PDB file of C-alpha atoms in Angstrom:
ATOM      1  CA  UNK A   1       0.000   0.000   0.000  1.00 55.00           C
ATOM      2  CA  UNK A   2       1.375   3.589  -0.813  1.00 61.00           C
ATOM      3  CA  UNK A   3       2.301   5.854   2.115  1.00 54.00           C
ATOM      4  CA  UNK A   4       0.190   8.478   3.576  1.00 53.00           C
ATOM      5  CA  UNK A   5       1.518  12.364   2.939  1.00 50.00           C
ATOM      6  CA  UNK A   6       4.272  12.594   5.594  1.00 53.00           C
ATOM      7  CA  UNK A   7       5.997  15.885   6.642  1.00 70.00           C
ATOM      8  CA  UNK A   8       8.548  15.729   4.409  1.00 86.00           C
ATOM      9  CA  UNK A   9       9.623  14.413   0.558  1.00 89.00           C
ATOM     10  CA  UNK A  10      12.995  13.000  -0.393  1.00 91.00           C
ATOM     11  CA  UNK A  11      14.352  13.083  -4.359  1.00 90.00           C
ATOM     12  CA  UNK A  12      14.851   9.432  -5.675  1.00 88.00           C
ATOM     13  CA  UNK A  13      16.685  10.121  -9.160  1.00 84.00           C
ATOM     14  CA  UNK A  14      16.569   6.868 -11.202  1.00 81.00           C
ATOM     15  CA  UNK A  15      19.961   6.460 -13.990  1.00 70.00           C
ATOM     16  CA  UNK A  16      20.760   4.372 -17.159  1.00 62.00           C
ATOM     17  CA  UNK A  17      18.117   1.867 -17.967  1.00 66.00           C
ATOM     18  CA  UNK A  18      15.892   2.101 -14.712  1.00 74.00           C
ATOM     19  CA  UNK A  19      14.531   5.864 -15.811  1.00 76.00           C
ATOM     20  CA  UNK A  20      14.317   4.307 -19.121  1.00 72.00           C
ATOM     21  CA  UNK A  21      12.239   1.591 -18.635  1.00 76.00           C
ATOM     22  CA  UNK A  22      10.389   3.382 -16.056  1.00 83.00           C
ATOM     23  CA  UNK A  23       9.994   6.426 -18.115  1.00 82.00           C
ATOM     24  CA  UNK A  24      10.568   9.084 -15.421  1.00 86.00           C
ATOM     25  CA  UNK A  25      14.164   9.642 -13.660  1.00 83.00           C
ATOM     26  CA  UNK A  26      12.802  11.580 -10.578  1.00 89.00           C
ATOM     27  CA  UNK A  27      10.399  11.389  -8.389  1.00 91.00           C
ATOM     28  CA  UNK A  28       9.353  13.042  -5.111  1.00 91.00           C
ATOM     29  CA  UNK A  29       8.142  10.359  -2.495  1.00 90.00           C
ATOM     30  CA  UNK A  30       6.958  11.763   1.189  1.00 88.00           C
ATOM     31  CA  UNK A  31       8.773  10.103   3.976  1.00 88.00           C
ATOM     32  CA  UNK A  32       9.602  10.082   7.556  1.00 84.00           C
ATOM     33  CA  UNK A  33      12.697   9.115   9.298  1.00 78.00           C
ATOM     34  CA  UNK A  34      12.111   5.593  10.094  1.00 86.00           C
ATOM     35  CA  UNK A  35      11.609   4.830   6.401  1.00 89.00           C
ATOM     36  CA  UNK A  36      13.605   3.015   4.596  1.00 88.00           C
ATOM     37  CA  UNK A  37      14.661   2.304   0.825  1.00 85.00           C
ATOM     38  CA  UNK A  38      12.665  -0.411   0.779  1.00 84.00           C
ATOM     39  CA  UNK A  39       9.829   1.640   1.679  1.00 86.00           C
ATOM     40  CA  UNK A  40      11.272   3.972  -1.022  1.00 86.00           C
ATOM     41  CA  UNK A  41      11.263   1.754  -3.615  1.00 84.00           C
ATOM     42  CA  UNK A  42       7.681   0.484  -2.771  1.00 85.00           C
ATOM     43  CA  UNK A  43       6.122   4.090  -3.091  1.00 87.00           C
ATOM     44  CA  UNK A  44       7.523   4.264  -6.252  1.00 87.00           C
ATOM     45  CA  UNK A  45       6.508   1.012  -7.301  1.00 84.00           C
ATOM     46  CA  UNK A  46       2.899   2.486  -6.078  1.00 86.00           C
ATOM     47  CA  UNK A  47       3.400   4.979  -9.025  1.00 85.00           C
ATOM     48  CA  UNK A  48       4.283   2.860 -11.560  1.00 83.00           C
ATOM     49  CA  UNK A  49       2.697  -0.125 -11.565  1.00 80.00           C
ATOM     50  CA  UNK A  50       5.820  -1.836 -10.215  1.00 76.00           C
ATOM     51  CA  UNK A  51       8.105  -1.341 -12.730  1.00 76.00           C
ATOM     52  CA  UNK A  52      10.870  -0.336 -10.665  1.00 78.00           C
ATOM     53  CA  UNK A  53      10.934  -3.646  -8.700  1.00 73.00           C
ATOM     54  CA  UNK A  54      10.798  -5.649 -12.117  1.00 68.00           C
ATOM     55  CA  UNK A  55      13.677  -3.934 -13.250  1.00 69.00           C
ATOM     56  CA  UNK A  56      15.664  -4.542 -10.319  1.00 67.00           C
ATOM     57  CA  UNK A  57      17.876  -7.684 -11.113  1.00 53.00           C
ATOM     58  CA  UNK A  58      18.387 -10.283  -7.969  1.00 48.00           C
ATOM     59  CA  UNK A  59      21.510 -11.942  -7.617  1.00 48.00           C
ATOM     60  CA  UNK A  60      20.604 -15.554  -8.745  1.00 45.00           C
ATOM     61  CA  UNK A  61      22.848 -16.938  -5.850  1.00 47.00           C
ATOM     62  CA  UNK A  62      21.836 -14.875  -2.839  1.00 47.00           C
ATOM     63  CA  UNK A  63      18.174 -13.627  -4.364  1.00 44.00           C
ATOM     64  CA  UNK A  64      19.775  -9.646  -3.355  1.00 52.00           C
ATOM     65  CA  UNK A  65      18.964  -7.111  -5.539  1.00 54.00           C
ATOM     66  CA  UNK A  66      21.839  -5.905  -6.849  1.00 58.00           C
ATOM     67  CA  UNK A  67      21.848  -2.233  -8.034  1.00 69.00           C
ATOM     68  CA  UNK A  68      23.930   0.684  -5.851  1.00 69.00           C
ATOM     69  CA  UNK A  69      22.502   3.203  -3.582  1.00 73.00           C
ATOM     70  CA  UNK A  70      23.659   6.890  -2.652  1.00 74.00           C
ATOM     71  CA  UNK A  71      22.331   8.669  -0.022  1.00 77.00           C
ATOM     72  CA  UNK A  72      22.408  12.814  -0.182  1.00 75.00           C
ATOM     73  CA  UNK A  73      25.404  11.866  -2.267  1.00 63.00           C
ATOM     74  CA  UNK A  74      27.624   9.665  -0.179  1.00 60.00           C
ATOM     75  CA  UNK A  75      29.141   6.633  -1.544  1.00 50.00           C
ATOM     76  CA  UNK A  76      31.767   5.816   1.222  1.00 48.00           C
ATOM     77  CA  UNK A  77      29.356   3.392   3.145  1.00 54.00           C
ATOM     78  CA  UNK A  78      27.003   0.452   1.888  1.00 60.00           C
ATOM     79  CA  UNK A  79      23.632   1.215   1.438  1.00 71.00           C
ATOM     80  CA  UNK A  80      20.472  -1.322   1.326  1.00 74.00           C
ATOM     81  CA  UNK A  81      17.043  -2.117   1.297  1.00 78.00           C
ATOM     82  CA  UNK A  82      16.402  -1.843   5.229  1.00 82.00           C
ATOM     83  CA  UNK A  83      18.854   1.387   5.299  1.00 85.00           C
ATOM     84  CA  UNK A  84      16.933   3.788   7.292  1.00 87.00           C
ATOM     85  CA  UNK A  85      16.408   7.014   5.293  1.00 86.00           C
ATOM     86  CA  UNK A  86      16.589   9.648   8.404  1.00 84.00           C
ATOM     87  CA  UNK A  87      17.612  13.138   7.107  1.00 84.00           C
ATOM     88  CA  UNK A  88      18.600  12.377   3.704  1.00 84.00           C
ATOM     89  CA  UNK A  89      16.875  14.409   0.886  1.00 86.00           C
ATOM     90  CA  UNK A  90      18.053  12.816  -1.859  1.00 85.00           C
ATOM     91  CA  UNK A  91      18.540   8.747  -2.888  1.00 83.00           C
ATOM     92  CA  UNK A  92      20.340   8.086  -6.382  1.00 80.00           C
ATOM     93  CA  UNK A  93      19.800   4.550  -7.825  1.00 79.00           C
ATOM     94  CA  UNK A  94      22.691   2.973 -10.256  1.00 70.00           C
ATOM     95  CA  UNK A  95      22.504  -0.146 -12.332  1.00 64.00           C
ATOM     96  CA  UNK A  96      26.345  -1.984 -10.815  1.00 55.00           C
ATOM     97  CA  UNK A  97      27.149  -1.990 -14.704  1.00 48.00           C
ATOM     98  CA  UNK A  98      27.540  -0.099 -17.460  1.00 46.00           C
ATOM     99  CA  UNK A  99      25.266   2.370 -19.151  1.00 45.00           C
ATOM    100  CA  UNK A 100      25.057   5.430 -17.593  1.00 46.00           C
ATOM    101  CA  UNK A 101      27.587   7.609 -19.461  1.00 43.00           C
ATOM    102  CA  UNK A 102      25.223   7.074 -22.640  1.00 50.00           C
ATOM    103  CA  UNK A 103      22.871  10.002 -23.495  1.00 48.00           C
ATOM    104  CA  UNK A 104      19.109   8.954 -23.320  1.00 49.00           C
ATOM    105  CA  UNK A 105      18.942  10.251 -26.975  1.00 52.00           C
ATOM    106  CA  UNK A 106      20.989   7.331 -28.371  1.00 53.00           C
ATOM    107  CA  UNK A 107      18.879   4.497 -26.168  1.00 55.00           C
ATOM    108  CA  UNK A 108      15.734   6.174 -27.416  1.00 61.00           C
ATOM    109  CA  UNK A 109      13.906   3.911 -29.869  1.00 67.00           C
ATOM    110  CA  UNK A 110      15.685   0.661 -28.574  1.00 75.00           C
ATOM    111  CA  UNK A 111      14.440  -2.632 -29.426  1.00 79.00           C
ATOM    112  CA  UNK A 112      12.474  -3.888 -25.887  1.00 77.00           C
ATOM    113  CA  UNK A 113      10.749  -7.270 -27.397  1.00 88.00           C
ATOM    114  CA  UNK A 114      14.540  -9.644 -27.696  1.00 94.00           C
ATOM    115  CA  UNK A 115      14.363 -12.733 -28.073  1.00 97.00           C
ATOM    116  CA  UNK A 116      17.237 -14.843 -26.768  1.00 98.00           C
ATOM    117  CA  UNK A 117      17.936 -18.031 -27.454  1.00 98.00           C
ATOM    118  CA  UNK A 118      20.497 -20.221 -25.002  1.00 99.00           C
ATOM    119  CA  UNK A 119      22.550 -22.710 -26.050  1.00 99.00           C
ATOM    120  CA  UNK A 120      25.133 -24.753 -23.818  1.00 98.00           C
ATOM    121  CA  UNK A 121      27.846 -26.212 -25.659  1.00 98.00           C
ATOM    122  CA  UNK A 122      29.278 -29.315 -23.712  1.00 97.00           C
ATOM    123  CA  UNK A 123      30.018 -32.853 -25.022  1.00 97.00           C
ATOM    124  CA  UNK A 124      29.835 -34.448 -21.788  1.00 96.00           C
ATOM    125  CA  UNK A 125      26.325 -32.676 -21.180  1.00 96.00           C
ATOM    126  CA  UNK A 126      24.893 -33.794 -24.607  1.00 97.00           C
ATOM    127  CA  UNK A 127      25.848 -37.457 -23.832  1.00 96.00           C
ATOM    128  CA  UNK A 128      24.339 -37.515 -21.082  1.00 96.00           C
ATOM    129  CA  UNK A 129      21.170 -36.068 -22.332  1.00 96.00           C
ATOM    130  CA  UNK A 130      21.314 -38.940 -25.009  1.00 96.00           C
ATOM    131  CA  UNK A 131      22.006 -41.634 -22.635  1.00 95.00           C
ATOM    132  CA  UNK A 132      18.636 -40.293 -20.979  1.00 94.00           C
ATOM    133  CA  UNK A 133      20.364 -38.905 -17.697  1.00 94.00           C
ATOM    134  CA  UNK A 134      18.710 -36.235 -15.546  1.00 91.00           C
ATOM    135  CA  UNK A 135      21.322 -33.002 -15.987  1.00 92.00           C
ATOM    136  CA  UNK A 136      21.847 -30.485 -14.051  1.00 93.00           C
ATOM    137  CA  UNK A 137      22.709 -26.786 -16.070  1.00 96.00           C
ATOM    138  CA  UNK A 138      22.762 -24.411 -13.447  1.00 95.00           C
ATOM    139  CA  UNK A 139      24.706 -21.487 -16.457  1.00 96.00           C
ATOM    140  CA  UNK A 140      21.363 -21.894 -18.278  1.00 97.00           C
ATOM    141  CA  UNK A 141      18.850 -21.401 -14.997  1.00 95.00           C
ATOM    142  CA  UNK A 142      20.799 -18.380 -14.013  1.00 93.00           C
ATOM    143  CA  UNK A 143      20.713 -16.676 -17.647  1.00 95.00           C
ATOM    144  CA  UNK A 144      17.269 -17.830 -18.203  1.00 94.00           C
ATOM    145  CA  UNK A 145      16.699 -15.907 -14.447  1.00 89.00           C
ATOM    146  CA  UNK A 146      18.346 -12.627 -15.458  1.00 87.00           C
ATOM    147  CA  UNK A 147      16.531 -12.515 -19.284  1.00 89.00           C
ATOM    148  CA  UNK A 148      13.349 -12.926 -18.125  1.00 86.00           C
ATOM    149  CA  UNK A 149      13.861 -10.329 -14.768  1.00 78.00           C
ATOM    150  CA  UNK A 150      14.353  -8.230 -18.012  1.00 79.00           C
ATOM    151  CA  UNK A 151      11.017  -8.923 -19.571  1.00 79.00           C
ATOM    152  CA  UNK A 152      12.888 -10.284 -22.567  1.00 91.00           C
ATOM    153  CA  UNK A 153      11.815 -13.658 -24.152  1.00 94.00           C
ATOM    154  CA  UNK A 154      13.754 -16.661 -24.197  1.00 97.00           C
ATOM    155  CA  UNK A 155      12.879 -19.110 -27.553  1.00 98.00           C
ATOM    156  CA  UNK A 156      14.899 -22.021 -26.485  1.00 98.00           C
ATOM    157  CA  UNK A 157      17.480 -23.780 -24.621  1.00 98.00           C
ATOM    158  CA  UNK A 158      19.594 -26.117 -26.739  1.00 98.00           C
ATOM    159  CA  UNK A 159      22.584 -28.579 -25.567  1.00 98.00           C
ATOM    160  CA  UNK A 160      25.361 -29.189 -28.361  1.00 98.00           C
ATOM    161  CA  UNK A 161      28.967 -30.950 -28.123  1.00 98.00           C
ATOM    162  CA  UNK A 162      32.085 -29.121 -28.493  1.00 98.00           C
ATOM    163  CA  UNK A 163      31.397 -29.527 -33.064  1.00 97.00           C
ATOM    164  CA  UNK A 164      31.522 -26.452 -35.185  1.00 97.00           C
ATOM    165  CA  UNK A 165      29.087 -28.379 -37.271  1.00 97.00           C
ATOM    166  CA  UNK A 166      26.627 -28.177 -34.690  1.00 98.00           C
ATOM    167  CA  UNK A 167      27.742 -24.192 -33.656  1.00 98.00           C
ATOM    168  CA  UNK A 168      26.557 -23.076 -36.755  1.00 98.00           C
ATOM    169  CA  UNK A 169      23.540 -25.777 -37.536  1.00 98.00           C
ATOM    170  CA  UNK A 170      22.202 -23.496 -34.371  1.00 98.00           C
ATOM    171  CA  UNK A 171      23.084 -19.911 -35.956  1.00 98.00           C
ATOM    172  CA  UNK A 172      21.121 -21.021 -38.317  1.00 97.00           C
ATOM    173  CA  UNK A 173      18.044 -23.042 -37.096  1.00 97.00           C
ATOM    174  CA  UNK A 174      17.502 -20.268 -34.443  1.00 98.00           C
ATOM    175  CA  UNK A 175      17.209 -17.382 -37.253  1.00 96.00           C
ATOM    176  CA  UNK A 176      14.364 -15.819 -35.048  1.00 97.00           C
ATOM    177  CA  UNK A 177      16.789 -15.201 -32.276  1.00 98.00           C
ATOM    178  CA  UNK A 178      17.786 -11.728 -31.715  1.00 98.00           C
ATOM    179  CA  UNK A 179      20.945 -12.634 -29.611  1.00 99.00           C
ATOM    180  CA  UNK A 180      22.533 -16.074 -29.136  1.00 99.00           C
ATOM    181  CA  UNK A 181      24.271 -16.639 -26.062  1.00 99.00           C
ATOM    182  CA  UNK A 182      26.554 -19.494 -26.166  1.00 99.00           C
ATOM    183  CA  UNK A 183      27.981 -21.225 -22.884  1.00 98.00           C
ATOM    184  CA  UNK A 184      31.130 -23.163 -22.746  1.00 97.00           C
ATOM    185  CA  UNK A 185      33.750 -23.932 -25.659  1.00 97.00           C
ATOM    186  CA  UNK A 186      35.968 -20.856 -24.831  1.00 97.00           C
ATOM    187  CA  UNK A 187      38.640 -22.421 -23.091  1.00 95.00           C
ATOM    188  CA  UNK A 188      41.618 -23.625 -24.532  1.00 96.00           C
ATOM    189  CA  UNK A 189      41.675 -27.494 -24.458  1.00 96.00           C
ATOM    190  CA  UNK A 190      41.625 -29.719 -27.324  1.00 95.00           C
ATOM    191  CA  UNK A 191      38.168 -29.745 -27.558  1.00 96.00           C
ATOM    192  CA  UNK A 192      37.033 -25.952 -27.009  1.00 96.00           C
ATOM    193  CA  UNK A 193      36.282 -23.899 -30.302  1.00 97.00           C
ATOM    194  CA  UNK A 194      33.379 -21.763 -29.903  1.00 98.00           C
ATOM    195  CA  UNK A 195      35.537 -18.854 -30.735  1.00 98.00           C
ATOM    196  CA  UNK A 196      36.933 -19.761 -33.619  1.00 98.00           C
ATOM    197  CA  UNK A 197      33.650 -21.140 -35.440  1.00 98.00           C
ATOM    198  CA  UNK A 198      31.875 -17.877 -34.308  1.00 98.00           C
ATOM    199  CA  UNK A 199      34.567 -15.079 -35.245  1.00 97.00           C
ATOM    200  CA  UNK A 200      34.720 -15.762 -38.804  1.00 98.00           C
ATOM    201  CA  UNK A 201      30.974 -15.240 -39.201  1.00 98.00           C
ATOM    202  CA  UNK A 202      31.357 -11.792 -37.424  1.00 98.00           C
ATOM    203  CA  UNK A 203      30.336  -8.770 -39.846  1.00 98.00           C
ATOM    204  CA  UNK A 204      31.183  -6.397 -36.701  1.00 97.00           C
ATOM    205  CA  UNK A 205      33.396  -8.075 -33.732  1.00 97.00           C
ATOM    206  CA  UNK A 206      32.531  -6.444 -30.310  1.00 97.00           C
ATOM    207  CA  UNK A 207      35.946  -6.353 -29.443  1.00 94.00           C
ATOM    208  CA  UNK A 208      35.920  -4.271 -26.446  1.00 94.00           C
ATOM    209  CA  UNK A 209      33.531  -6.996 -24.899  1.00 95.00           C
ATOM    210  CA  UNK A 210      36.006  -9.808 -24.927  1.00 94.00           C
ATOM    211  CA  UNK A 211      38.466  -7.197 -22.459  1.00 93.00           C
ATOM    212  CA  UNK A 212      35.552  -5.567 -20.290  1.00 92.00           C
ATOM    213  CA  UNK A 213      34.873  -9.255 -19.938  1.00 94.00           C
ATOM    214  CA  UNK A 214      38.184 -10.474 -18.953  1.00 93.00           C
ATOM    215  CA  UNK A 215      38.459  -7.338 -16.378  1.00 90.00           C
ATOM    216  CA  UNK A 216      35.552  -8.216 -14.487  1.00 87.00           C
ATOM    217  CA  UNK A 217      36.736 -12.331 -14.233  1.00 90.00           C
ATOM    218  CA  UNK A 218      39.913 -10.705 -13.344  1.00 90.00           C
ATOM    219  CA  UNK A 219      38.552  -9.366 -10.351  1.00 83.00           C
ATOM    220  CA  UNK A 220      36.443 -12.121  -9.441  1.00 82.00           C
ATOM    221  CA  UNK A 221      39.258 -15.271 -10.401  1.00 87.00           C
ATOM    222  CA  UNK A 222      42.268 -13.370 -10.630  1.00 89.00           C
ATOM    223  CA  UNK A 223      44.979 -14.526 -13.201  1.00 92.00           C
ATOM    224  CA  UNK A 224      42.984 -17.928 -14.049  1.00 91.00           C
ATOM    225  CA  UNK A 225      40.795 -14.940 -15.995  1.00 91.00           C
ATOM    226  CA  UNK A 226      43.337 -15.361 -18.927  1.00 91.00           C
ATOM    227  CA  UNK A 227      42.094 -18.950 -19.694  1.00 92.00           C
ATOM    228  CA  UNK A 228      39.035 -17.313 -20.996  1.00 88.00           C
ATOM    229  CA  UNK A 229      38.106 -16.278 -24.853  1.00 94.00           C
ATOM    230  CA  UNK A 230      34.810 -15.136 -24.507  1.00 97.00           C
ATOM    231  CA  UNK A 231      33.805 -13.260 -27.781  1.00 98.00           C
ATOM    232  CA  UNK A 232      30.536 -10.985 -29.047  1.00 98.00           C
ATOM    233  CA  UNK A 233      29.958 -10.237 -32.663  1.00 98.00           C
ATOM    234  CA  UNK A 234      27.177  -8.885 -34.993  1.00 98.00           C
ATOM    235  CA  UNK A 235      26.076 -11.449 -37.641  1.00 98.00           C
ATOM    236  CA  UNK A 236      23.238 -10.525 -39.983  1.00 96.00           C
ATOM    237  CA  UNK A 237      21.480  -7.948 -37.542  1.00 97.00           C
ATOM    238  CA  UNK A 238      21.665 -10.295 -34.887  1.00 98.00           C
ATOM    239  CA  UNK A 239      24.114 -10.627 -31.812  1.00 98.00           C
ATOM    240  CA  UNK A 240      26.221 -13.807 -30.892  1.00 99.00           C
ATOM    241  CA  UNK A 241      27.673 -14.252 -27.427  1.00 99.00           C
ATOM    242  CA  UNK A 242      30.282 -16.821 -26.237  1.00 98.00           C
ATOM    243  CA  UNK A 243      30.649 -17.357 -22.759  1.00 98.00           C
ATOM    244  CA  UNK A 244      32.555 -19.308 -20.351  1.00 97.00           C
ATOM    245  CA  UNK A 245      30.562 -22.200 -19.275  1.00 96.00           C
ATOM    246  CA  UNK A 246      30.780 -21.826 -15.509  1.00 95.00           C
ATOM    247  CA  UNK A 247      27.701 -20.284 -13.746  1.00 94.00           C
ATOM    248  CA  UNK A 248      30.048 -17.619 -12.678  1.00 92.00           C
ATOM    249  CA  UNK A 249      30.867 -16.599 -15.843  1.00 95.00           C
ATOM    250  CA  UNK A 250      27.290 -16.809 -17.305  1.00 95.00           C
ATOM    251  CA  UNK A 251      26.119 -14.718 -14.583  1.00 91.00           C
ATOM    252  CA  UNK A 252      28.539 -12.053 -14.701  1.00 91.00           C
ATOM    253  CA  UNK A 253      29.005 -11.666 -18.550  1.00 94.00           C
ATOM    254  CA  UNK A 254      24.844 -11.366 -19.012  1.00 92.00           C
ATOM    255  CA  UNK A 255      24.046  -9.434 -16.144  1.00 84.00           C
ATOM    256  CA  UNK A 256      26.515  -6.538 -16.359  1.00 84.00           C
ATOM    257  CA  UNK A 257      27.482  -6.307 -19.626  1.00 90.00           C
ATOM    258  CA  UNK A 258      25.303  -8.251 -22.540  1.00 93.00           C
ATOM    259  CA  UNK A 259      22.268  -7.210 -20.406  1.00 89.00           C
ATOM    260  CA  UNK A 260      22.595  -3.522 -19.899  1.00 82.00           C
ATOM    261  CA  UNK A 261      23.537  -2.985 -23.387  1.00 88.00           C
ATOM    262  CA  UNK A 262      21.103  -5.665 -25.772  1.00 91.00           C
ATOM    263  CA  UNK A 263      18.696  -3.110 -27.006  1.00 90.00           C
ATOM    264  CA  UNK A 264      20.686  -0.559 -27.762  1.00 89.00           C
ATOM    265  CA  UNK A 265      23.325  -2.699 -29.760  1.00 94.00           C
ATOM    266  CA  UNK A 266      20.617  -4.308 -31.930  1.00 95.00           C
ATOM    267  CA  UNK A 267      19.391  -1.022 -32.415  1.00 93.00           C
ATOM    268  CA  UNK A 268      22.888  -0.160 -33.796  1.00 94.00           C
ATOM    269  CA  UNK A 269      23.443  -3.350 -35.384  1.00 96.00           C
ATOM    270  CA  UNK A 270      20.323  -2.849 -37.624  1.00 93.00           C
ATOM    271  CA  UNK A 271      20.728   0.953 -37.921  1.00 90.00           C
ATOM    272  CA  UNK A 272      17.155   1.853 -36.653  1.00 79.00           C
TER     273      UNK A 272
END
């Protein structure tokens, strides 16, 4: 239920995709000093149907939203849902990802109905399917977790071996897909080759993603961060993604970098 009119009104400014989605960046929400962001966040939620709380992604491990909060602009201490807002005037919400620097003009007009398709590429996983064992693919629950907590649609979830023939059978068969995320094959054992099937069909190679990528493993595995080739490219309008197959991985390349950016580089890619 939305608050009463209290004796006083803090700013909540919304950035990046939230005040797009949302389609306001500020609002003025009455408050007293015992509230807290979470009560924050459900006033607003009052006002918009509950968008904002869609658009909050939850860690798929701890079920935390994960987004960053600045109080009457003060960053040097953690801020969260049960934070008590006391005399702040002013709460600033952040995506933990990229996005903000880019002007509103240039998201404007971005594709919002993608349609990803998920395919894990593991030999050992495919045989098993075959041989009719129950399997386990905890990568593919936690990216089909973070599309859909994006209101994007998910056609299918396909399991391949570690065969180029198969890597691009499923470029192909899945021509309705607007991006293609791909999950395992990027090491660099014998069998691993999802890079080098998908790089020659590139048109345009998102280089840049393959070393945000690596930074951000880098922080979270150190040096074994190097063992990755994760790769992005553009391929007749439509966007394929390789990823490590670790949950990890999954999770981290999706949710703060493929995620934050799909609309507006199919938008790009297709030159709407």
């Amino acid at each position: 239920m939305c608050q009463k009119k209290s004796k006083r009104e803090i700013t909540v400014k919304l950035y990046a995709f939230l005040a797009e989605e949302v389609g306001k960046d500020v609002f003025k929400v009455n408050v007293n000093e015992r509230s807290t962001v979470r009560a924050l966040i459900a006033e607003i939620d009052c006002k918009t149907h509950g968008k904002l709380s869609e658009l909050i992604l939850l860690d798929p491990d701890t079920l935390k939203p994960q987004f960053s909060l600045v109080l009457d602009g003060d960053n040097s201490h953690a801020v969260g849902l049960d934070t008590k807002i006391k005399t702040a005037s002013e709460l600033l919400i952040f995506p933990p990802f990229g996005g903000g620097s880019v002007p509103k003009k240039h998201r404007k007009g971005t594709p919002r109905n993608i349609k990803f398709a998920l395919i894990t590429v593991s030999t050992s996983r495919y045989q098993a399917i075959l041989e009719g064992k129950e399997v386990e693919d905890k990568s593919a629950e936690i990216a089909k977790g973070l599309i859909e907590k994006m209101n994007y649609k998910i056609l299918t979830h396909e399991t391949i071996p570690d065969d180029g023939a198969k890597i691009k059978e499923m470029i192909k068969k899945l021509k309705d897909a607007d991006i293609l995320i791909f999950m395992g094959g990027t090491g660099i054992s014998p069998d691993d080759q999802t890079p080098e099937i998908l790089r020659p069909l590139f048109e345009k190679e998102l280089s840049a993603f393959s070393h945000v990528f690596t930074l951000l493993s880098f922080q979270d595995v150190g040096s074994a961060s190097i063992l990755s080739r994760s790769v992005a490219g553009i391929y007749r309008e439509r966007l394929l993604v390789a990823l490590p197959g670790a949950p990890s991985a999954v999770k981290l390349g999706l949710y703060k970098v493929i995620l934050p950016e799909a609309g507006h580089i199919l938008k790009i890619a297709r030159g709407l």
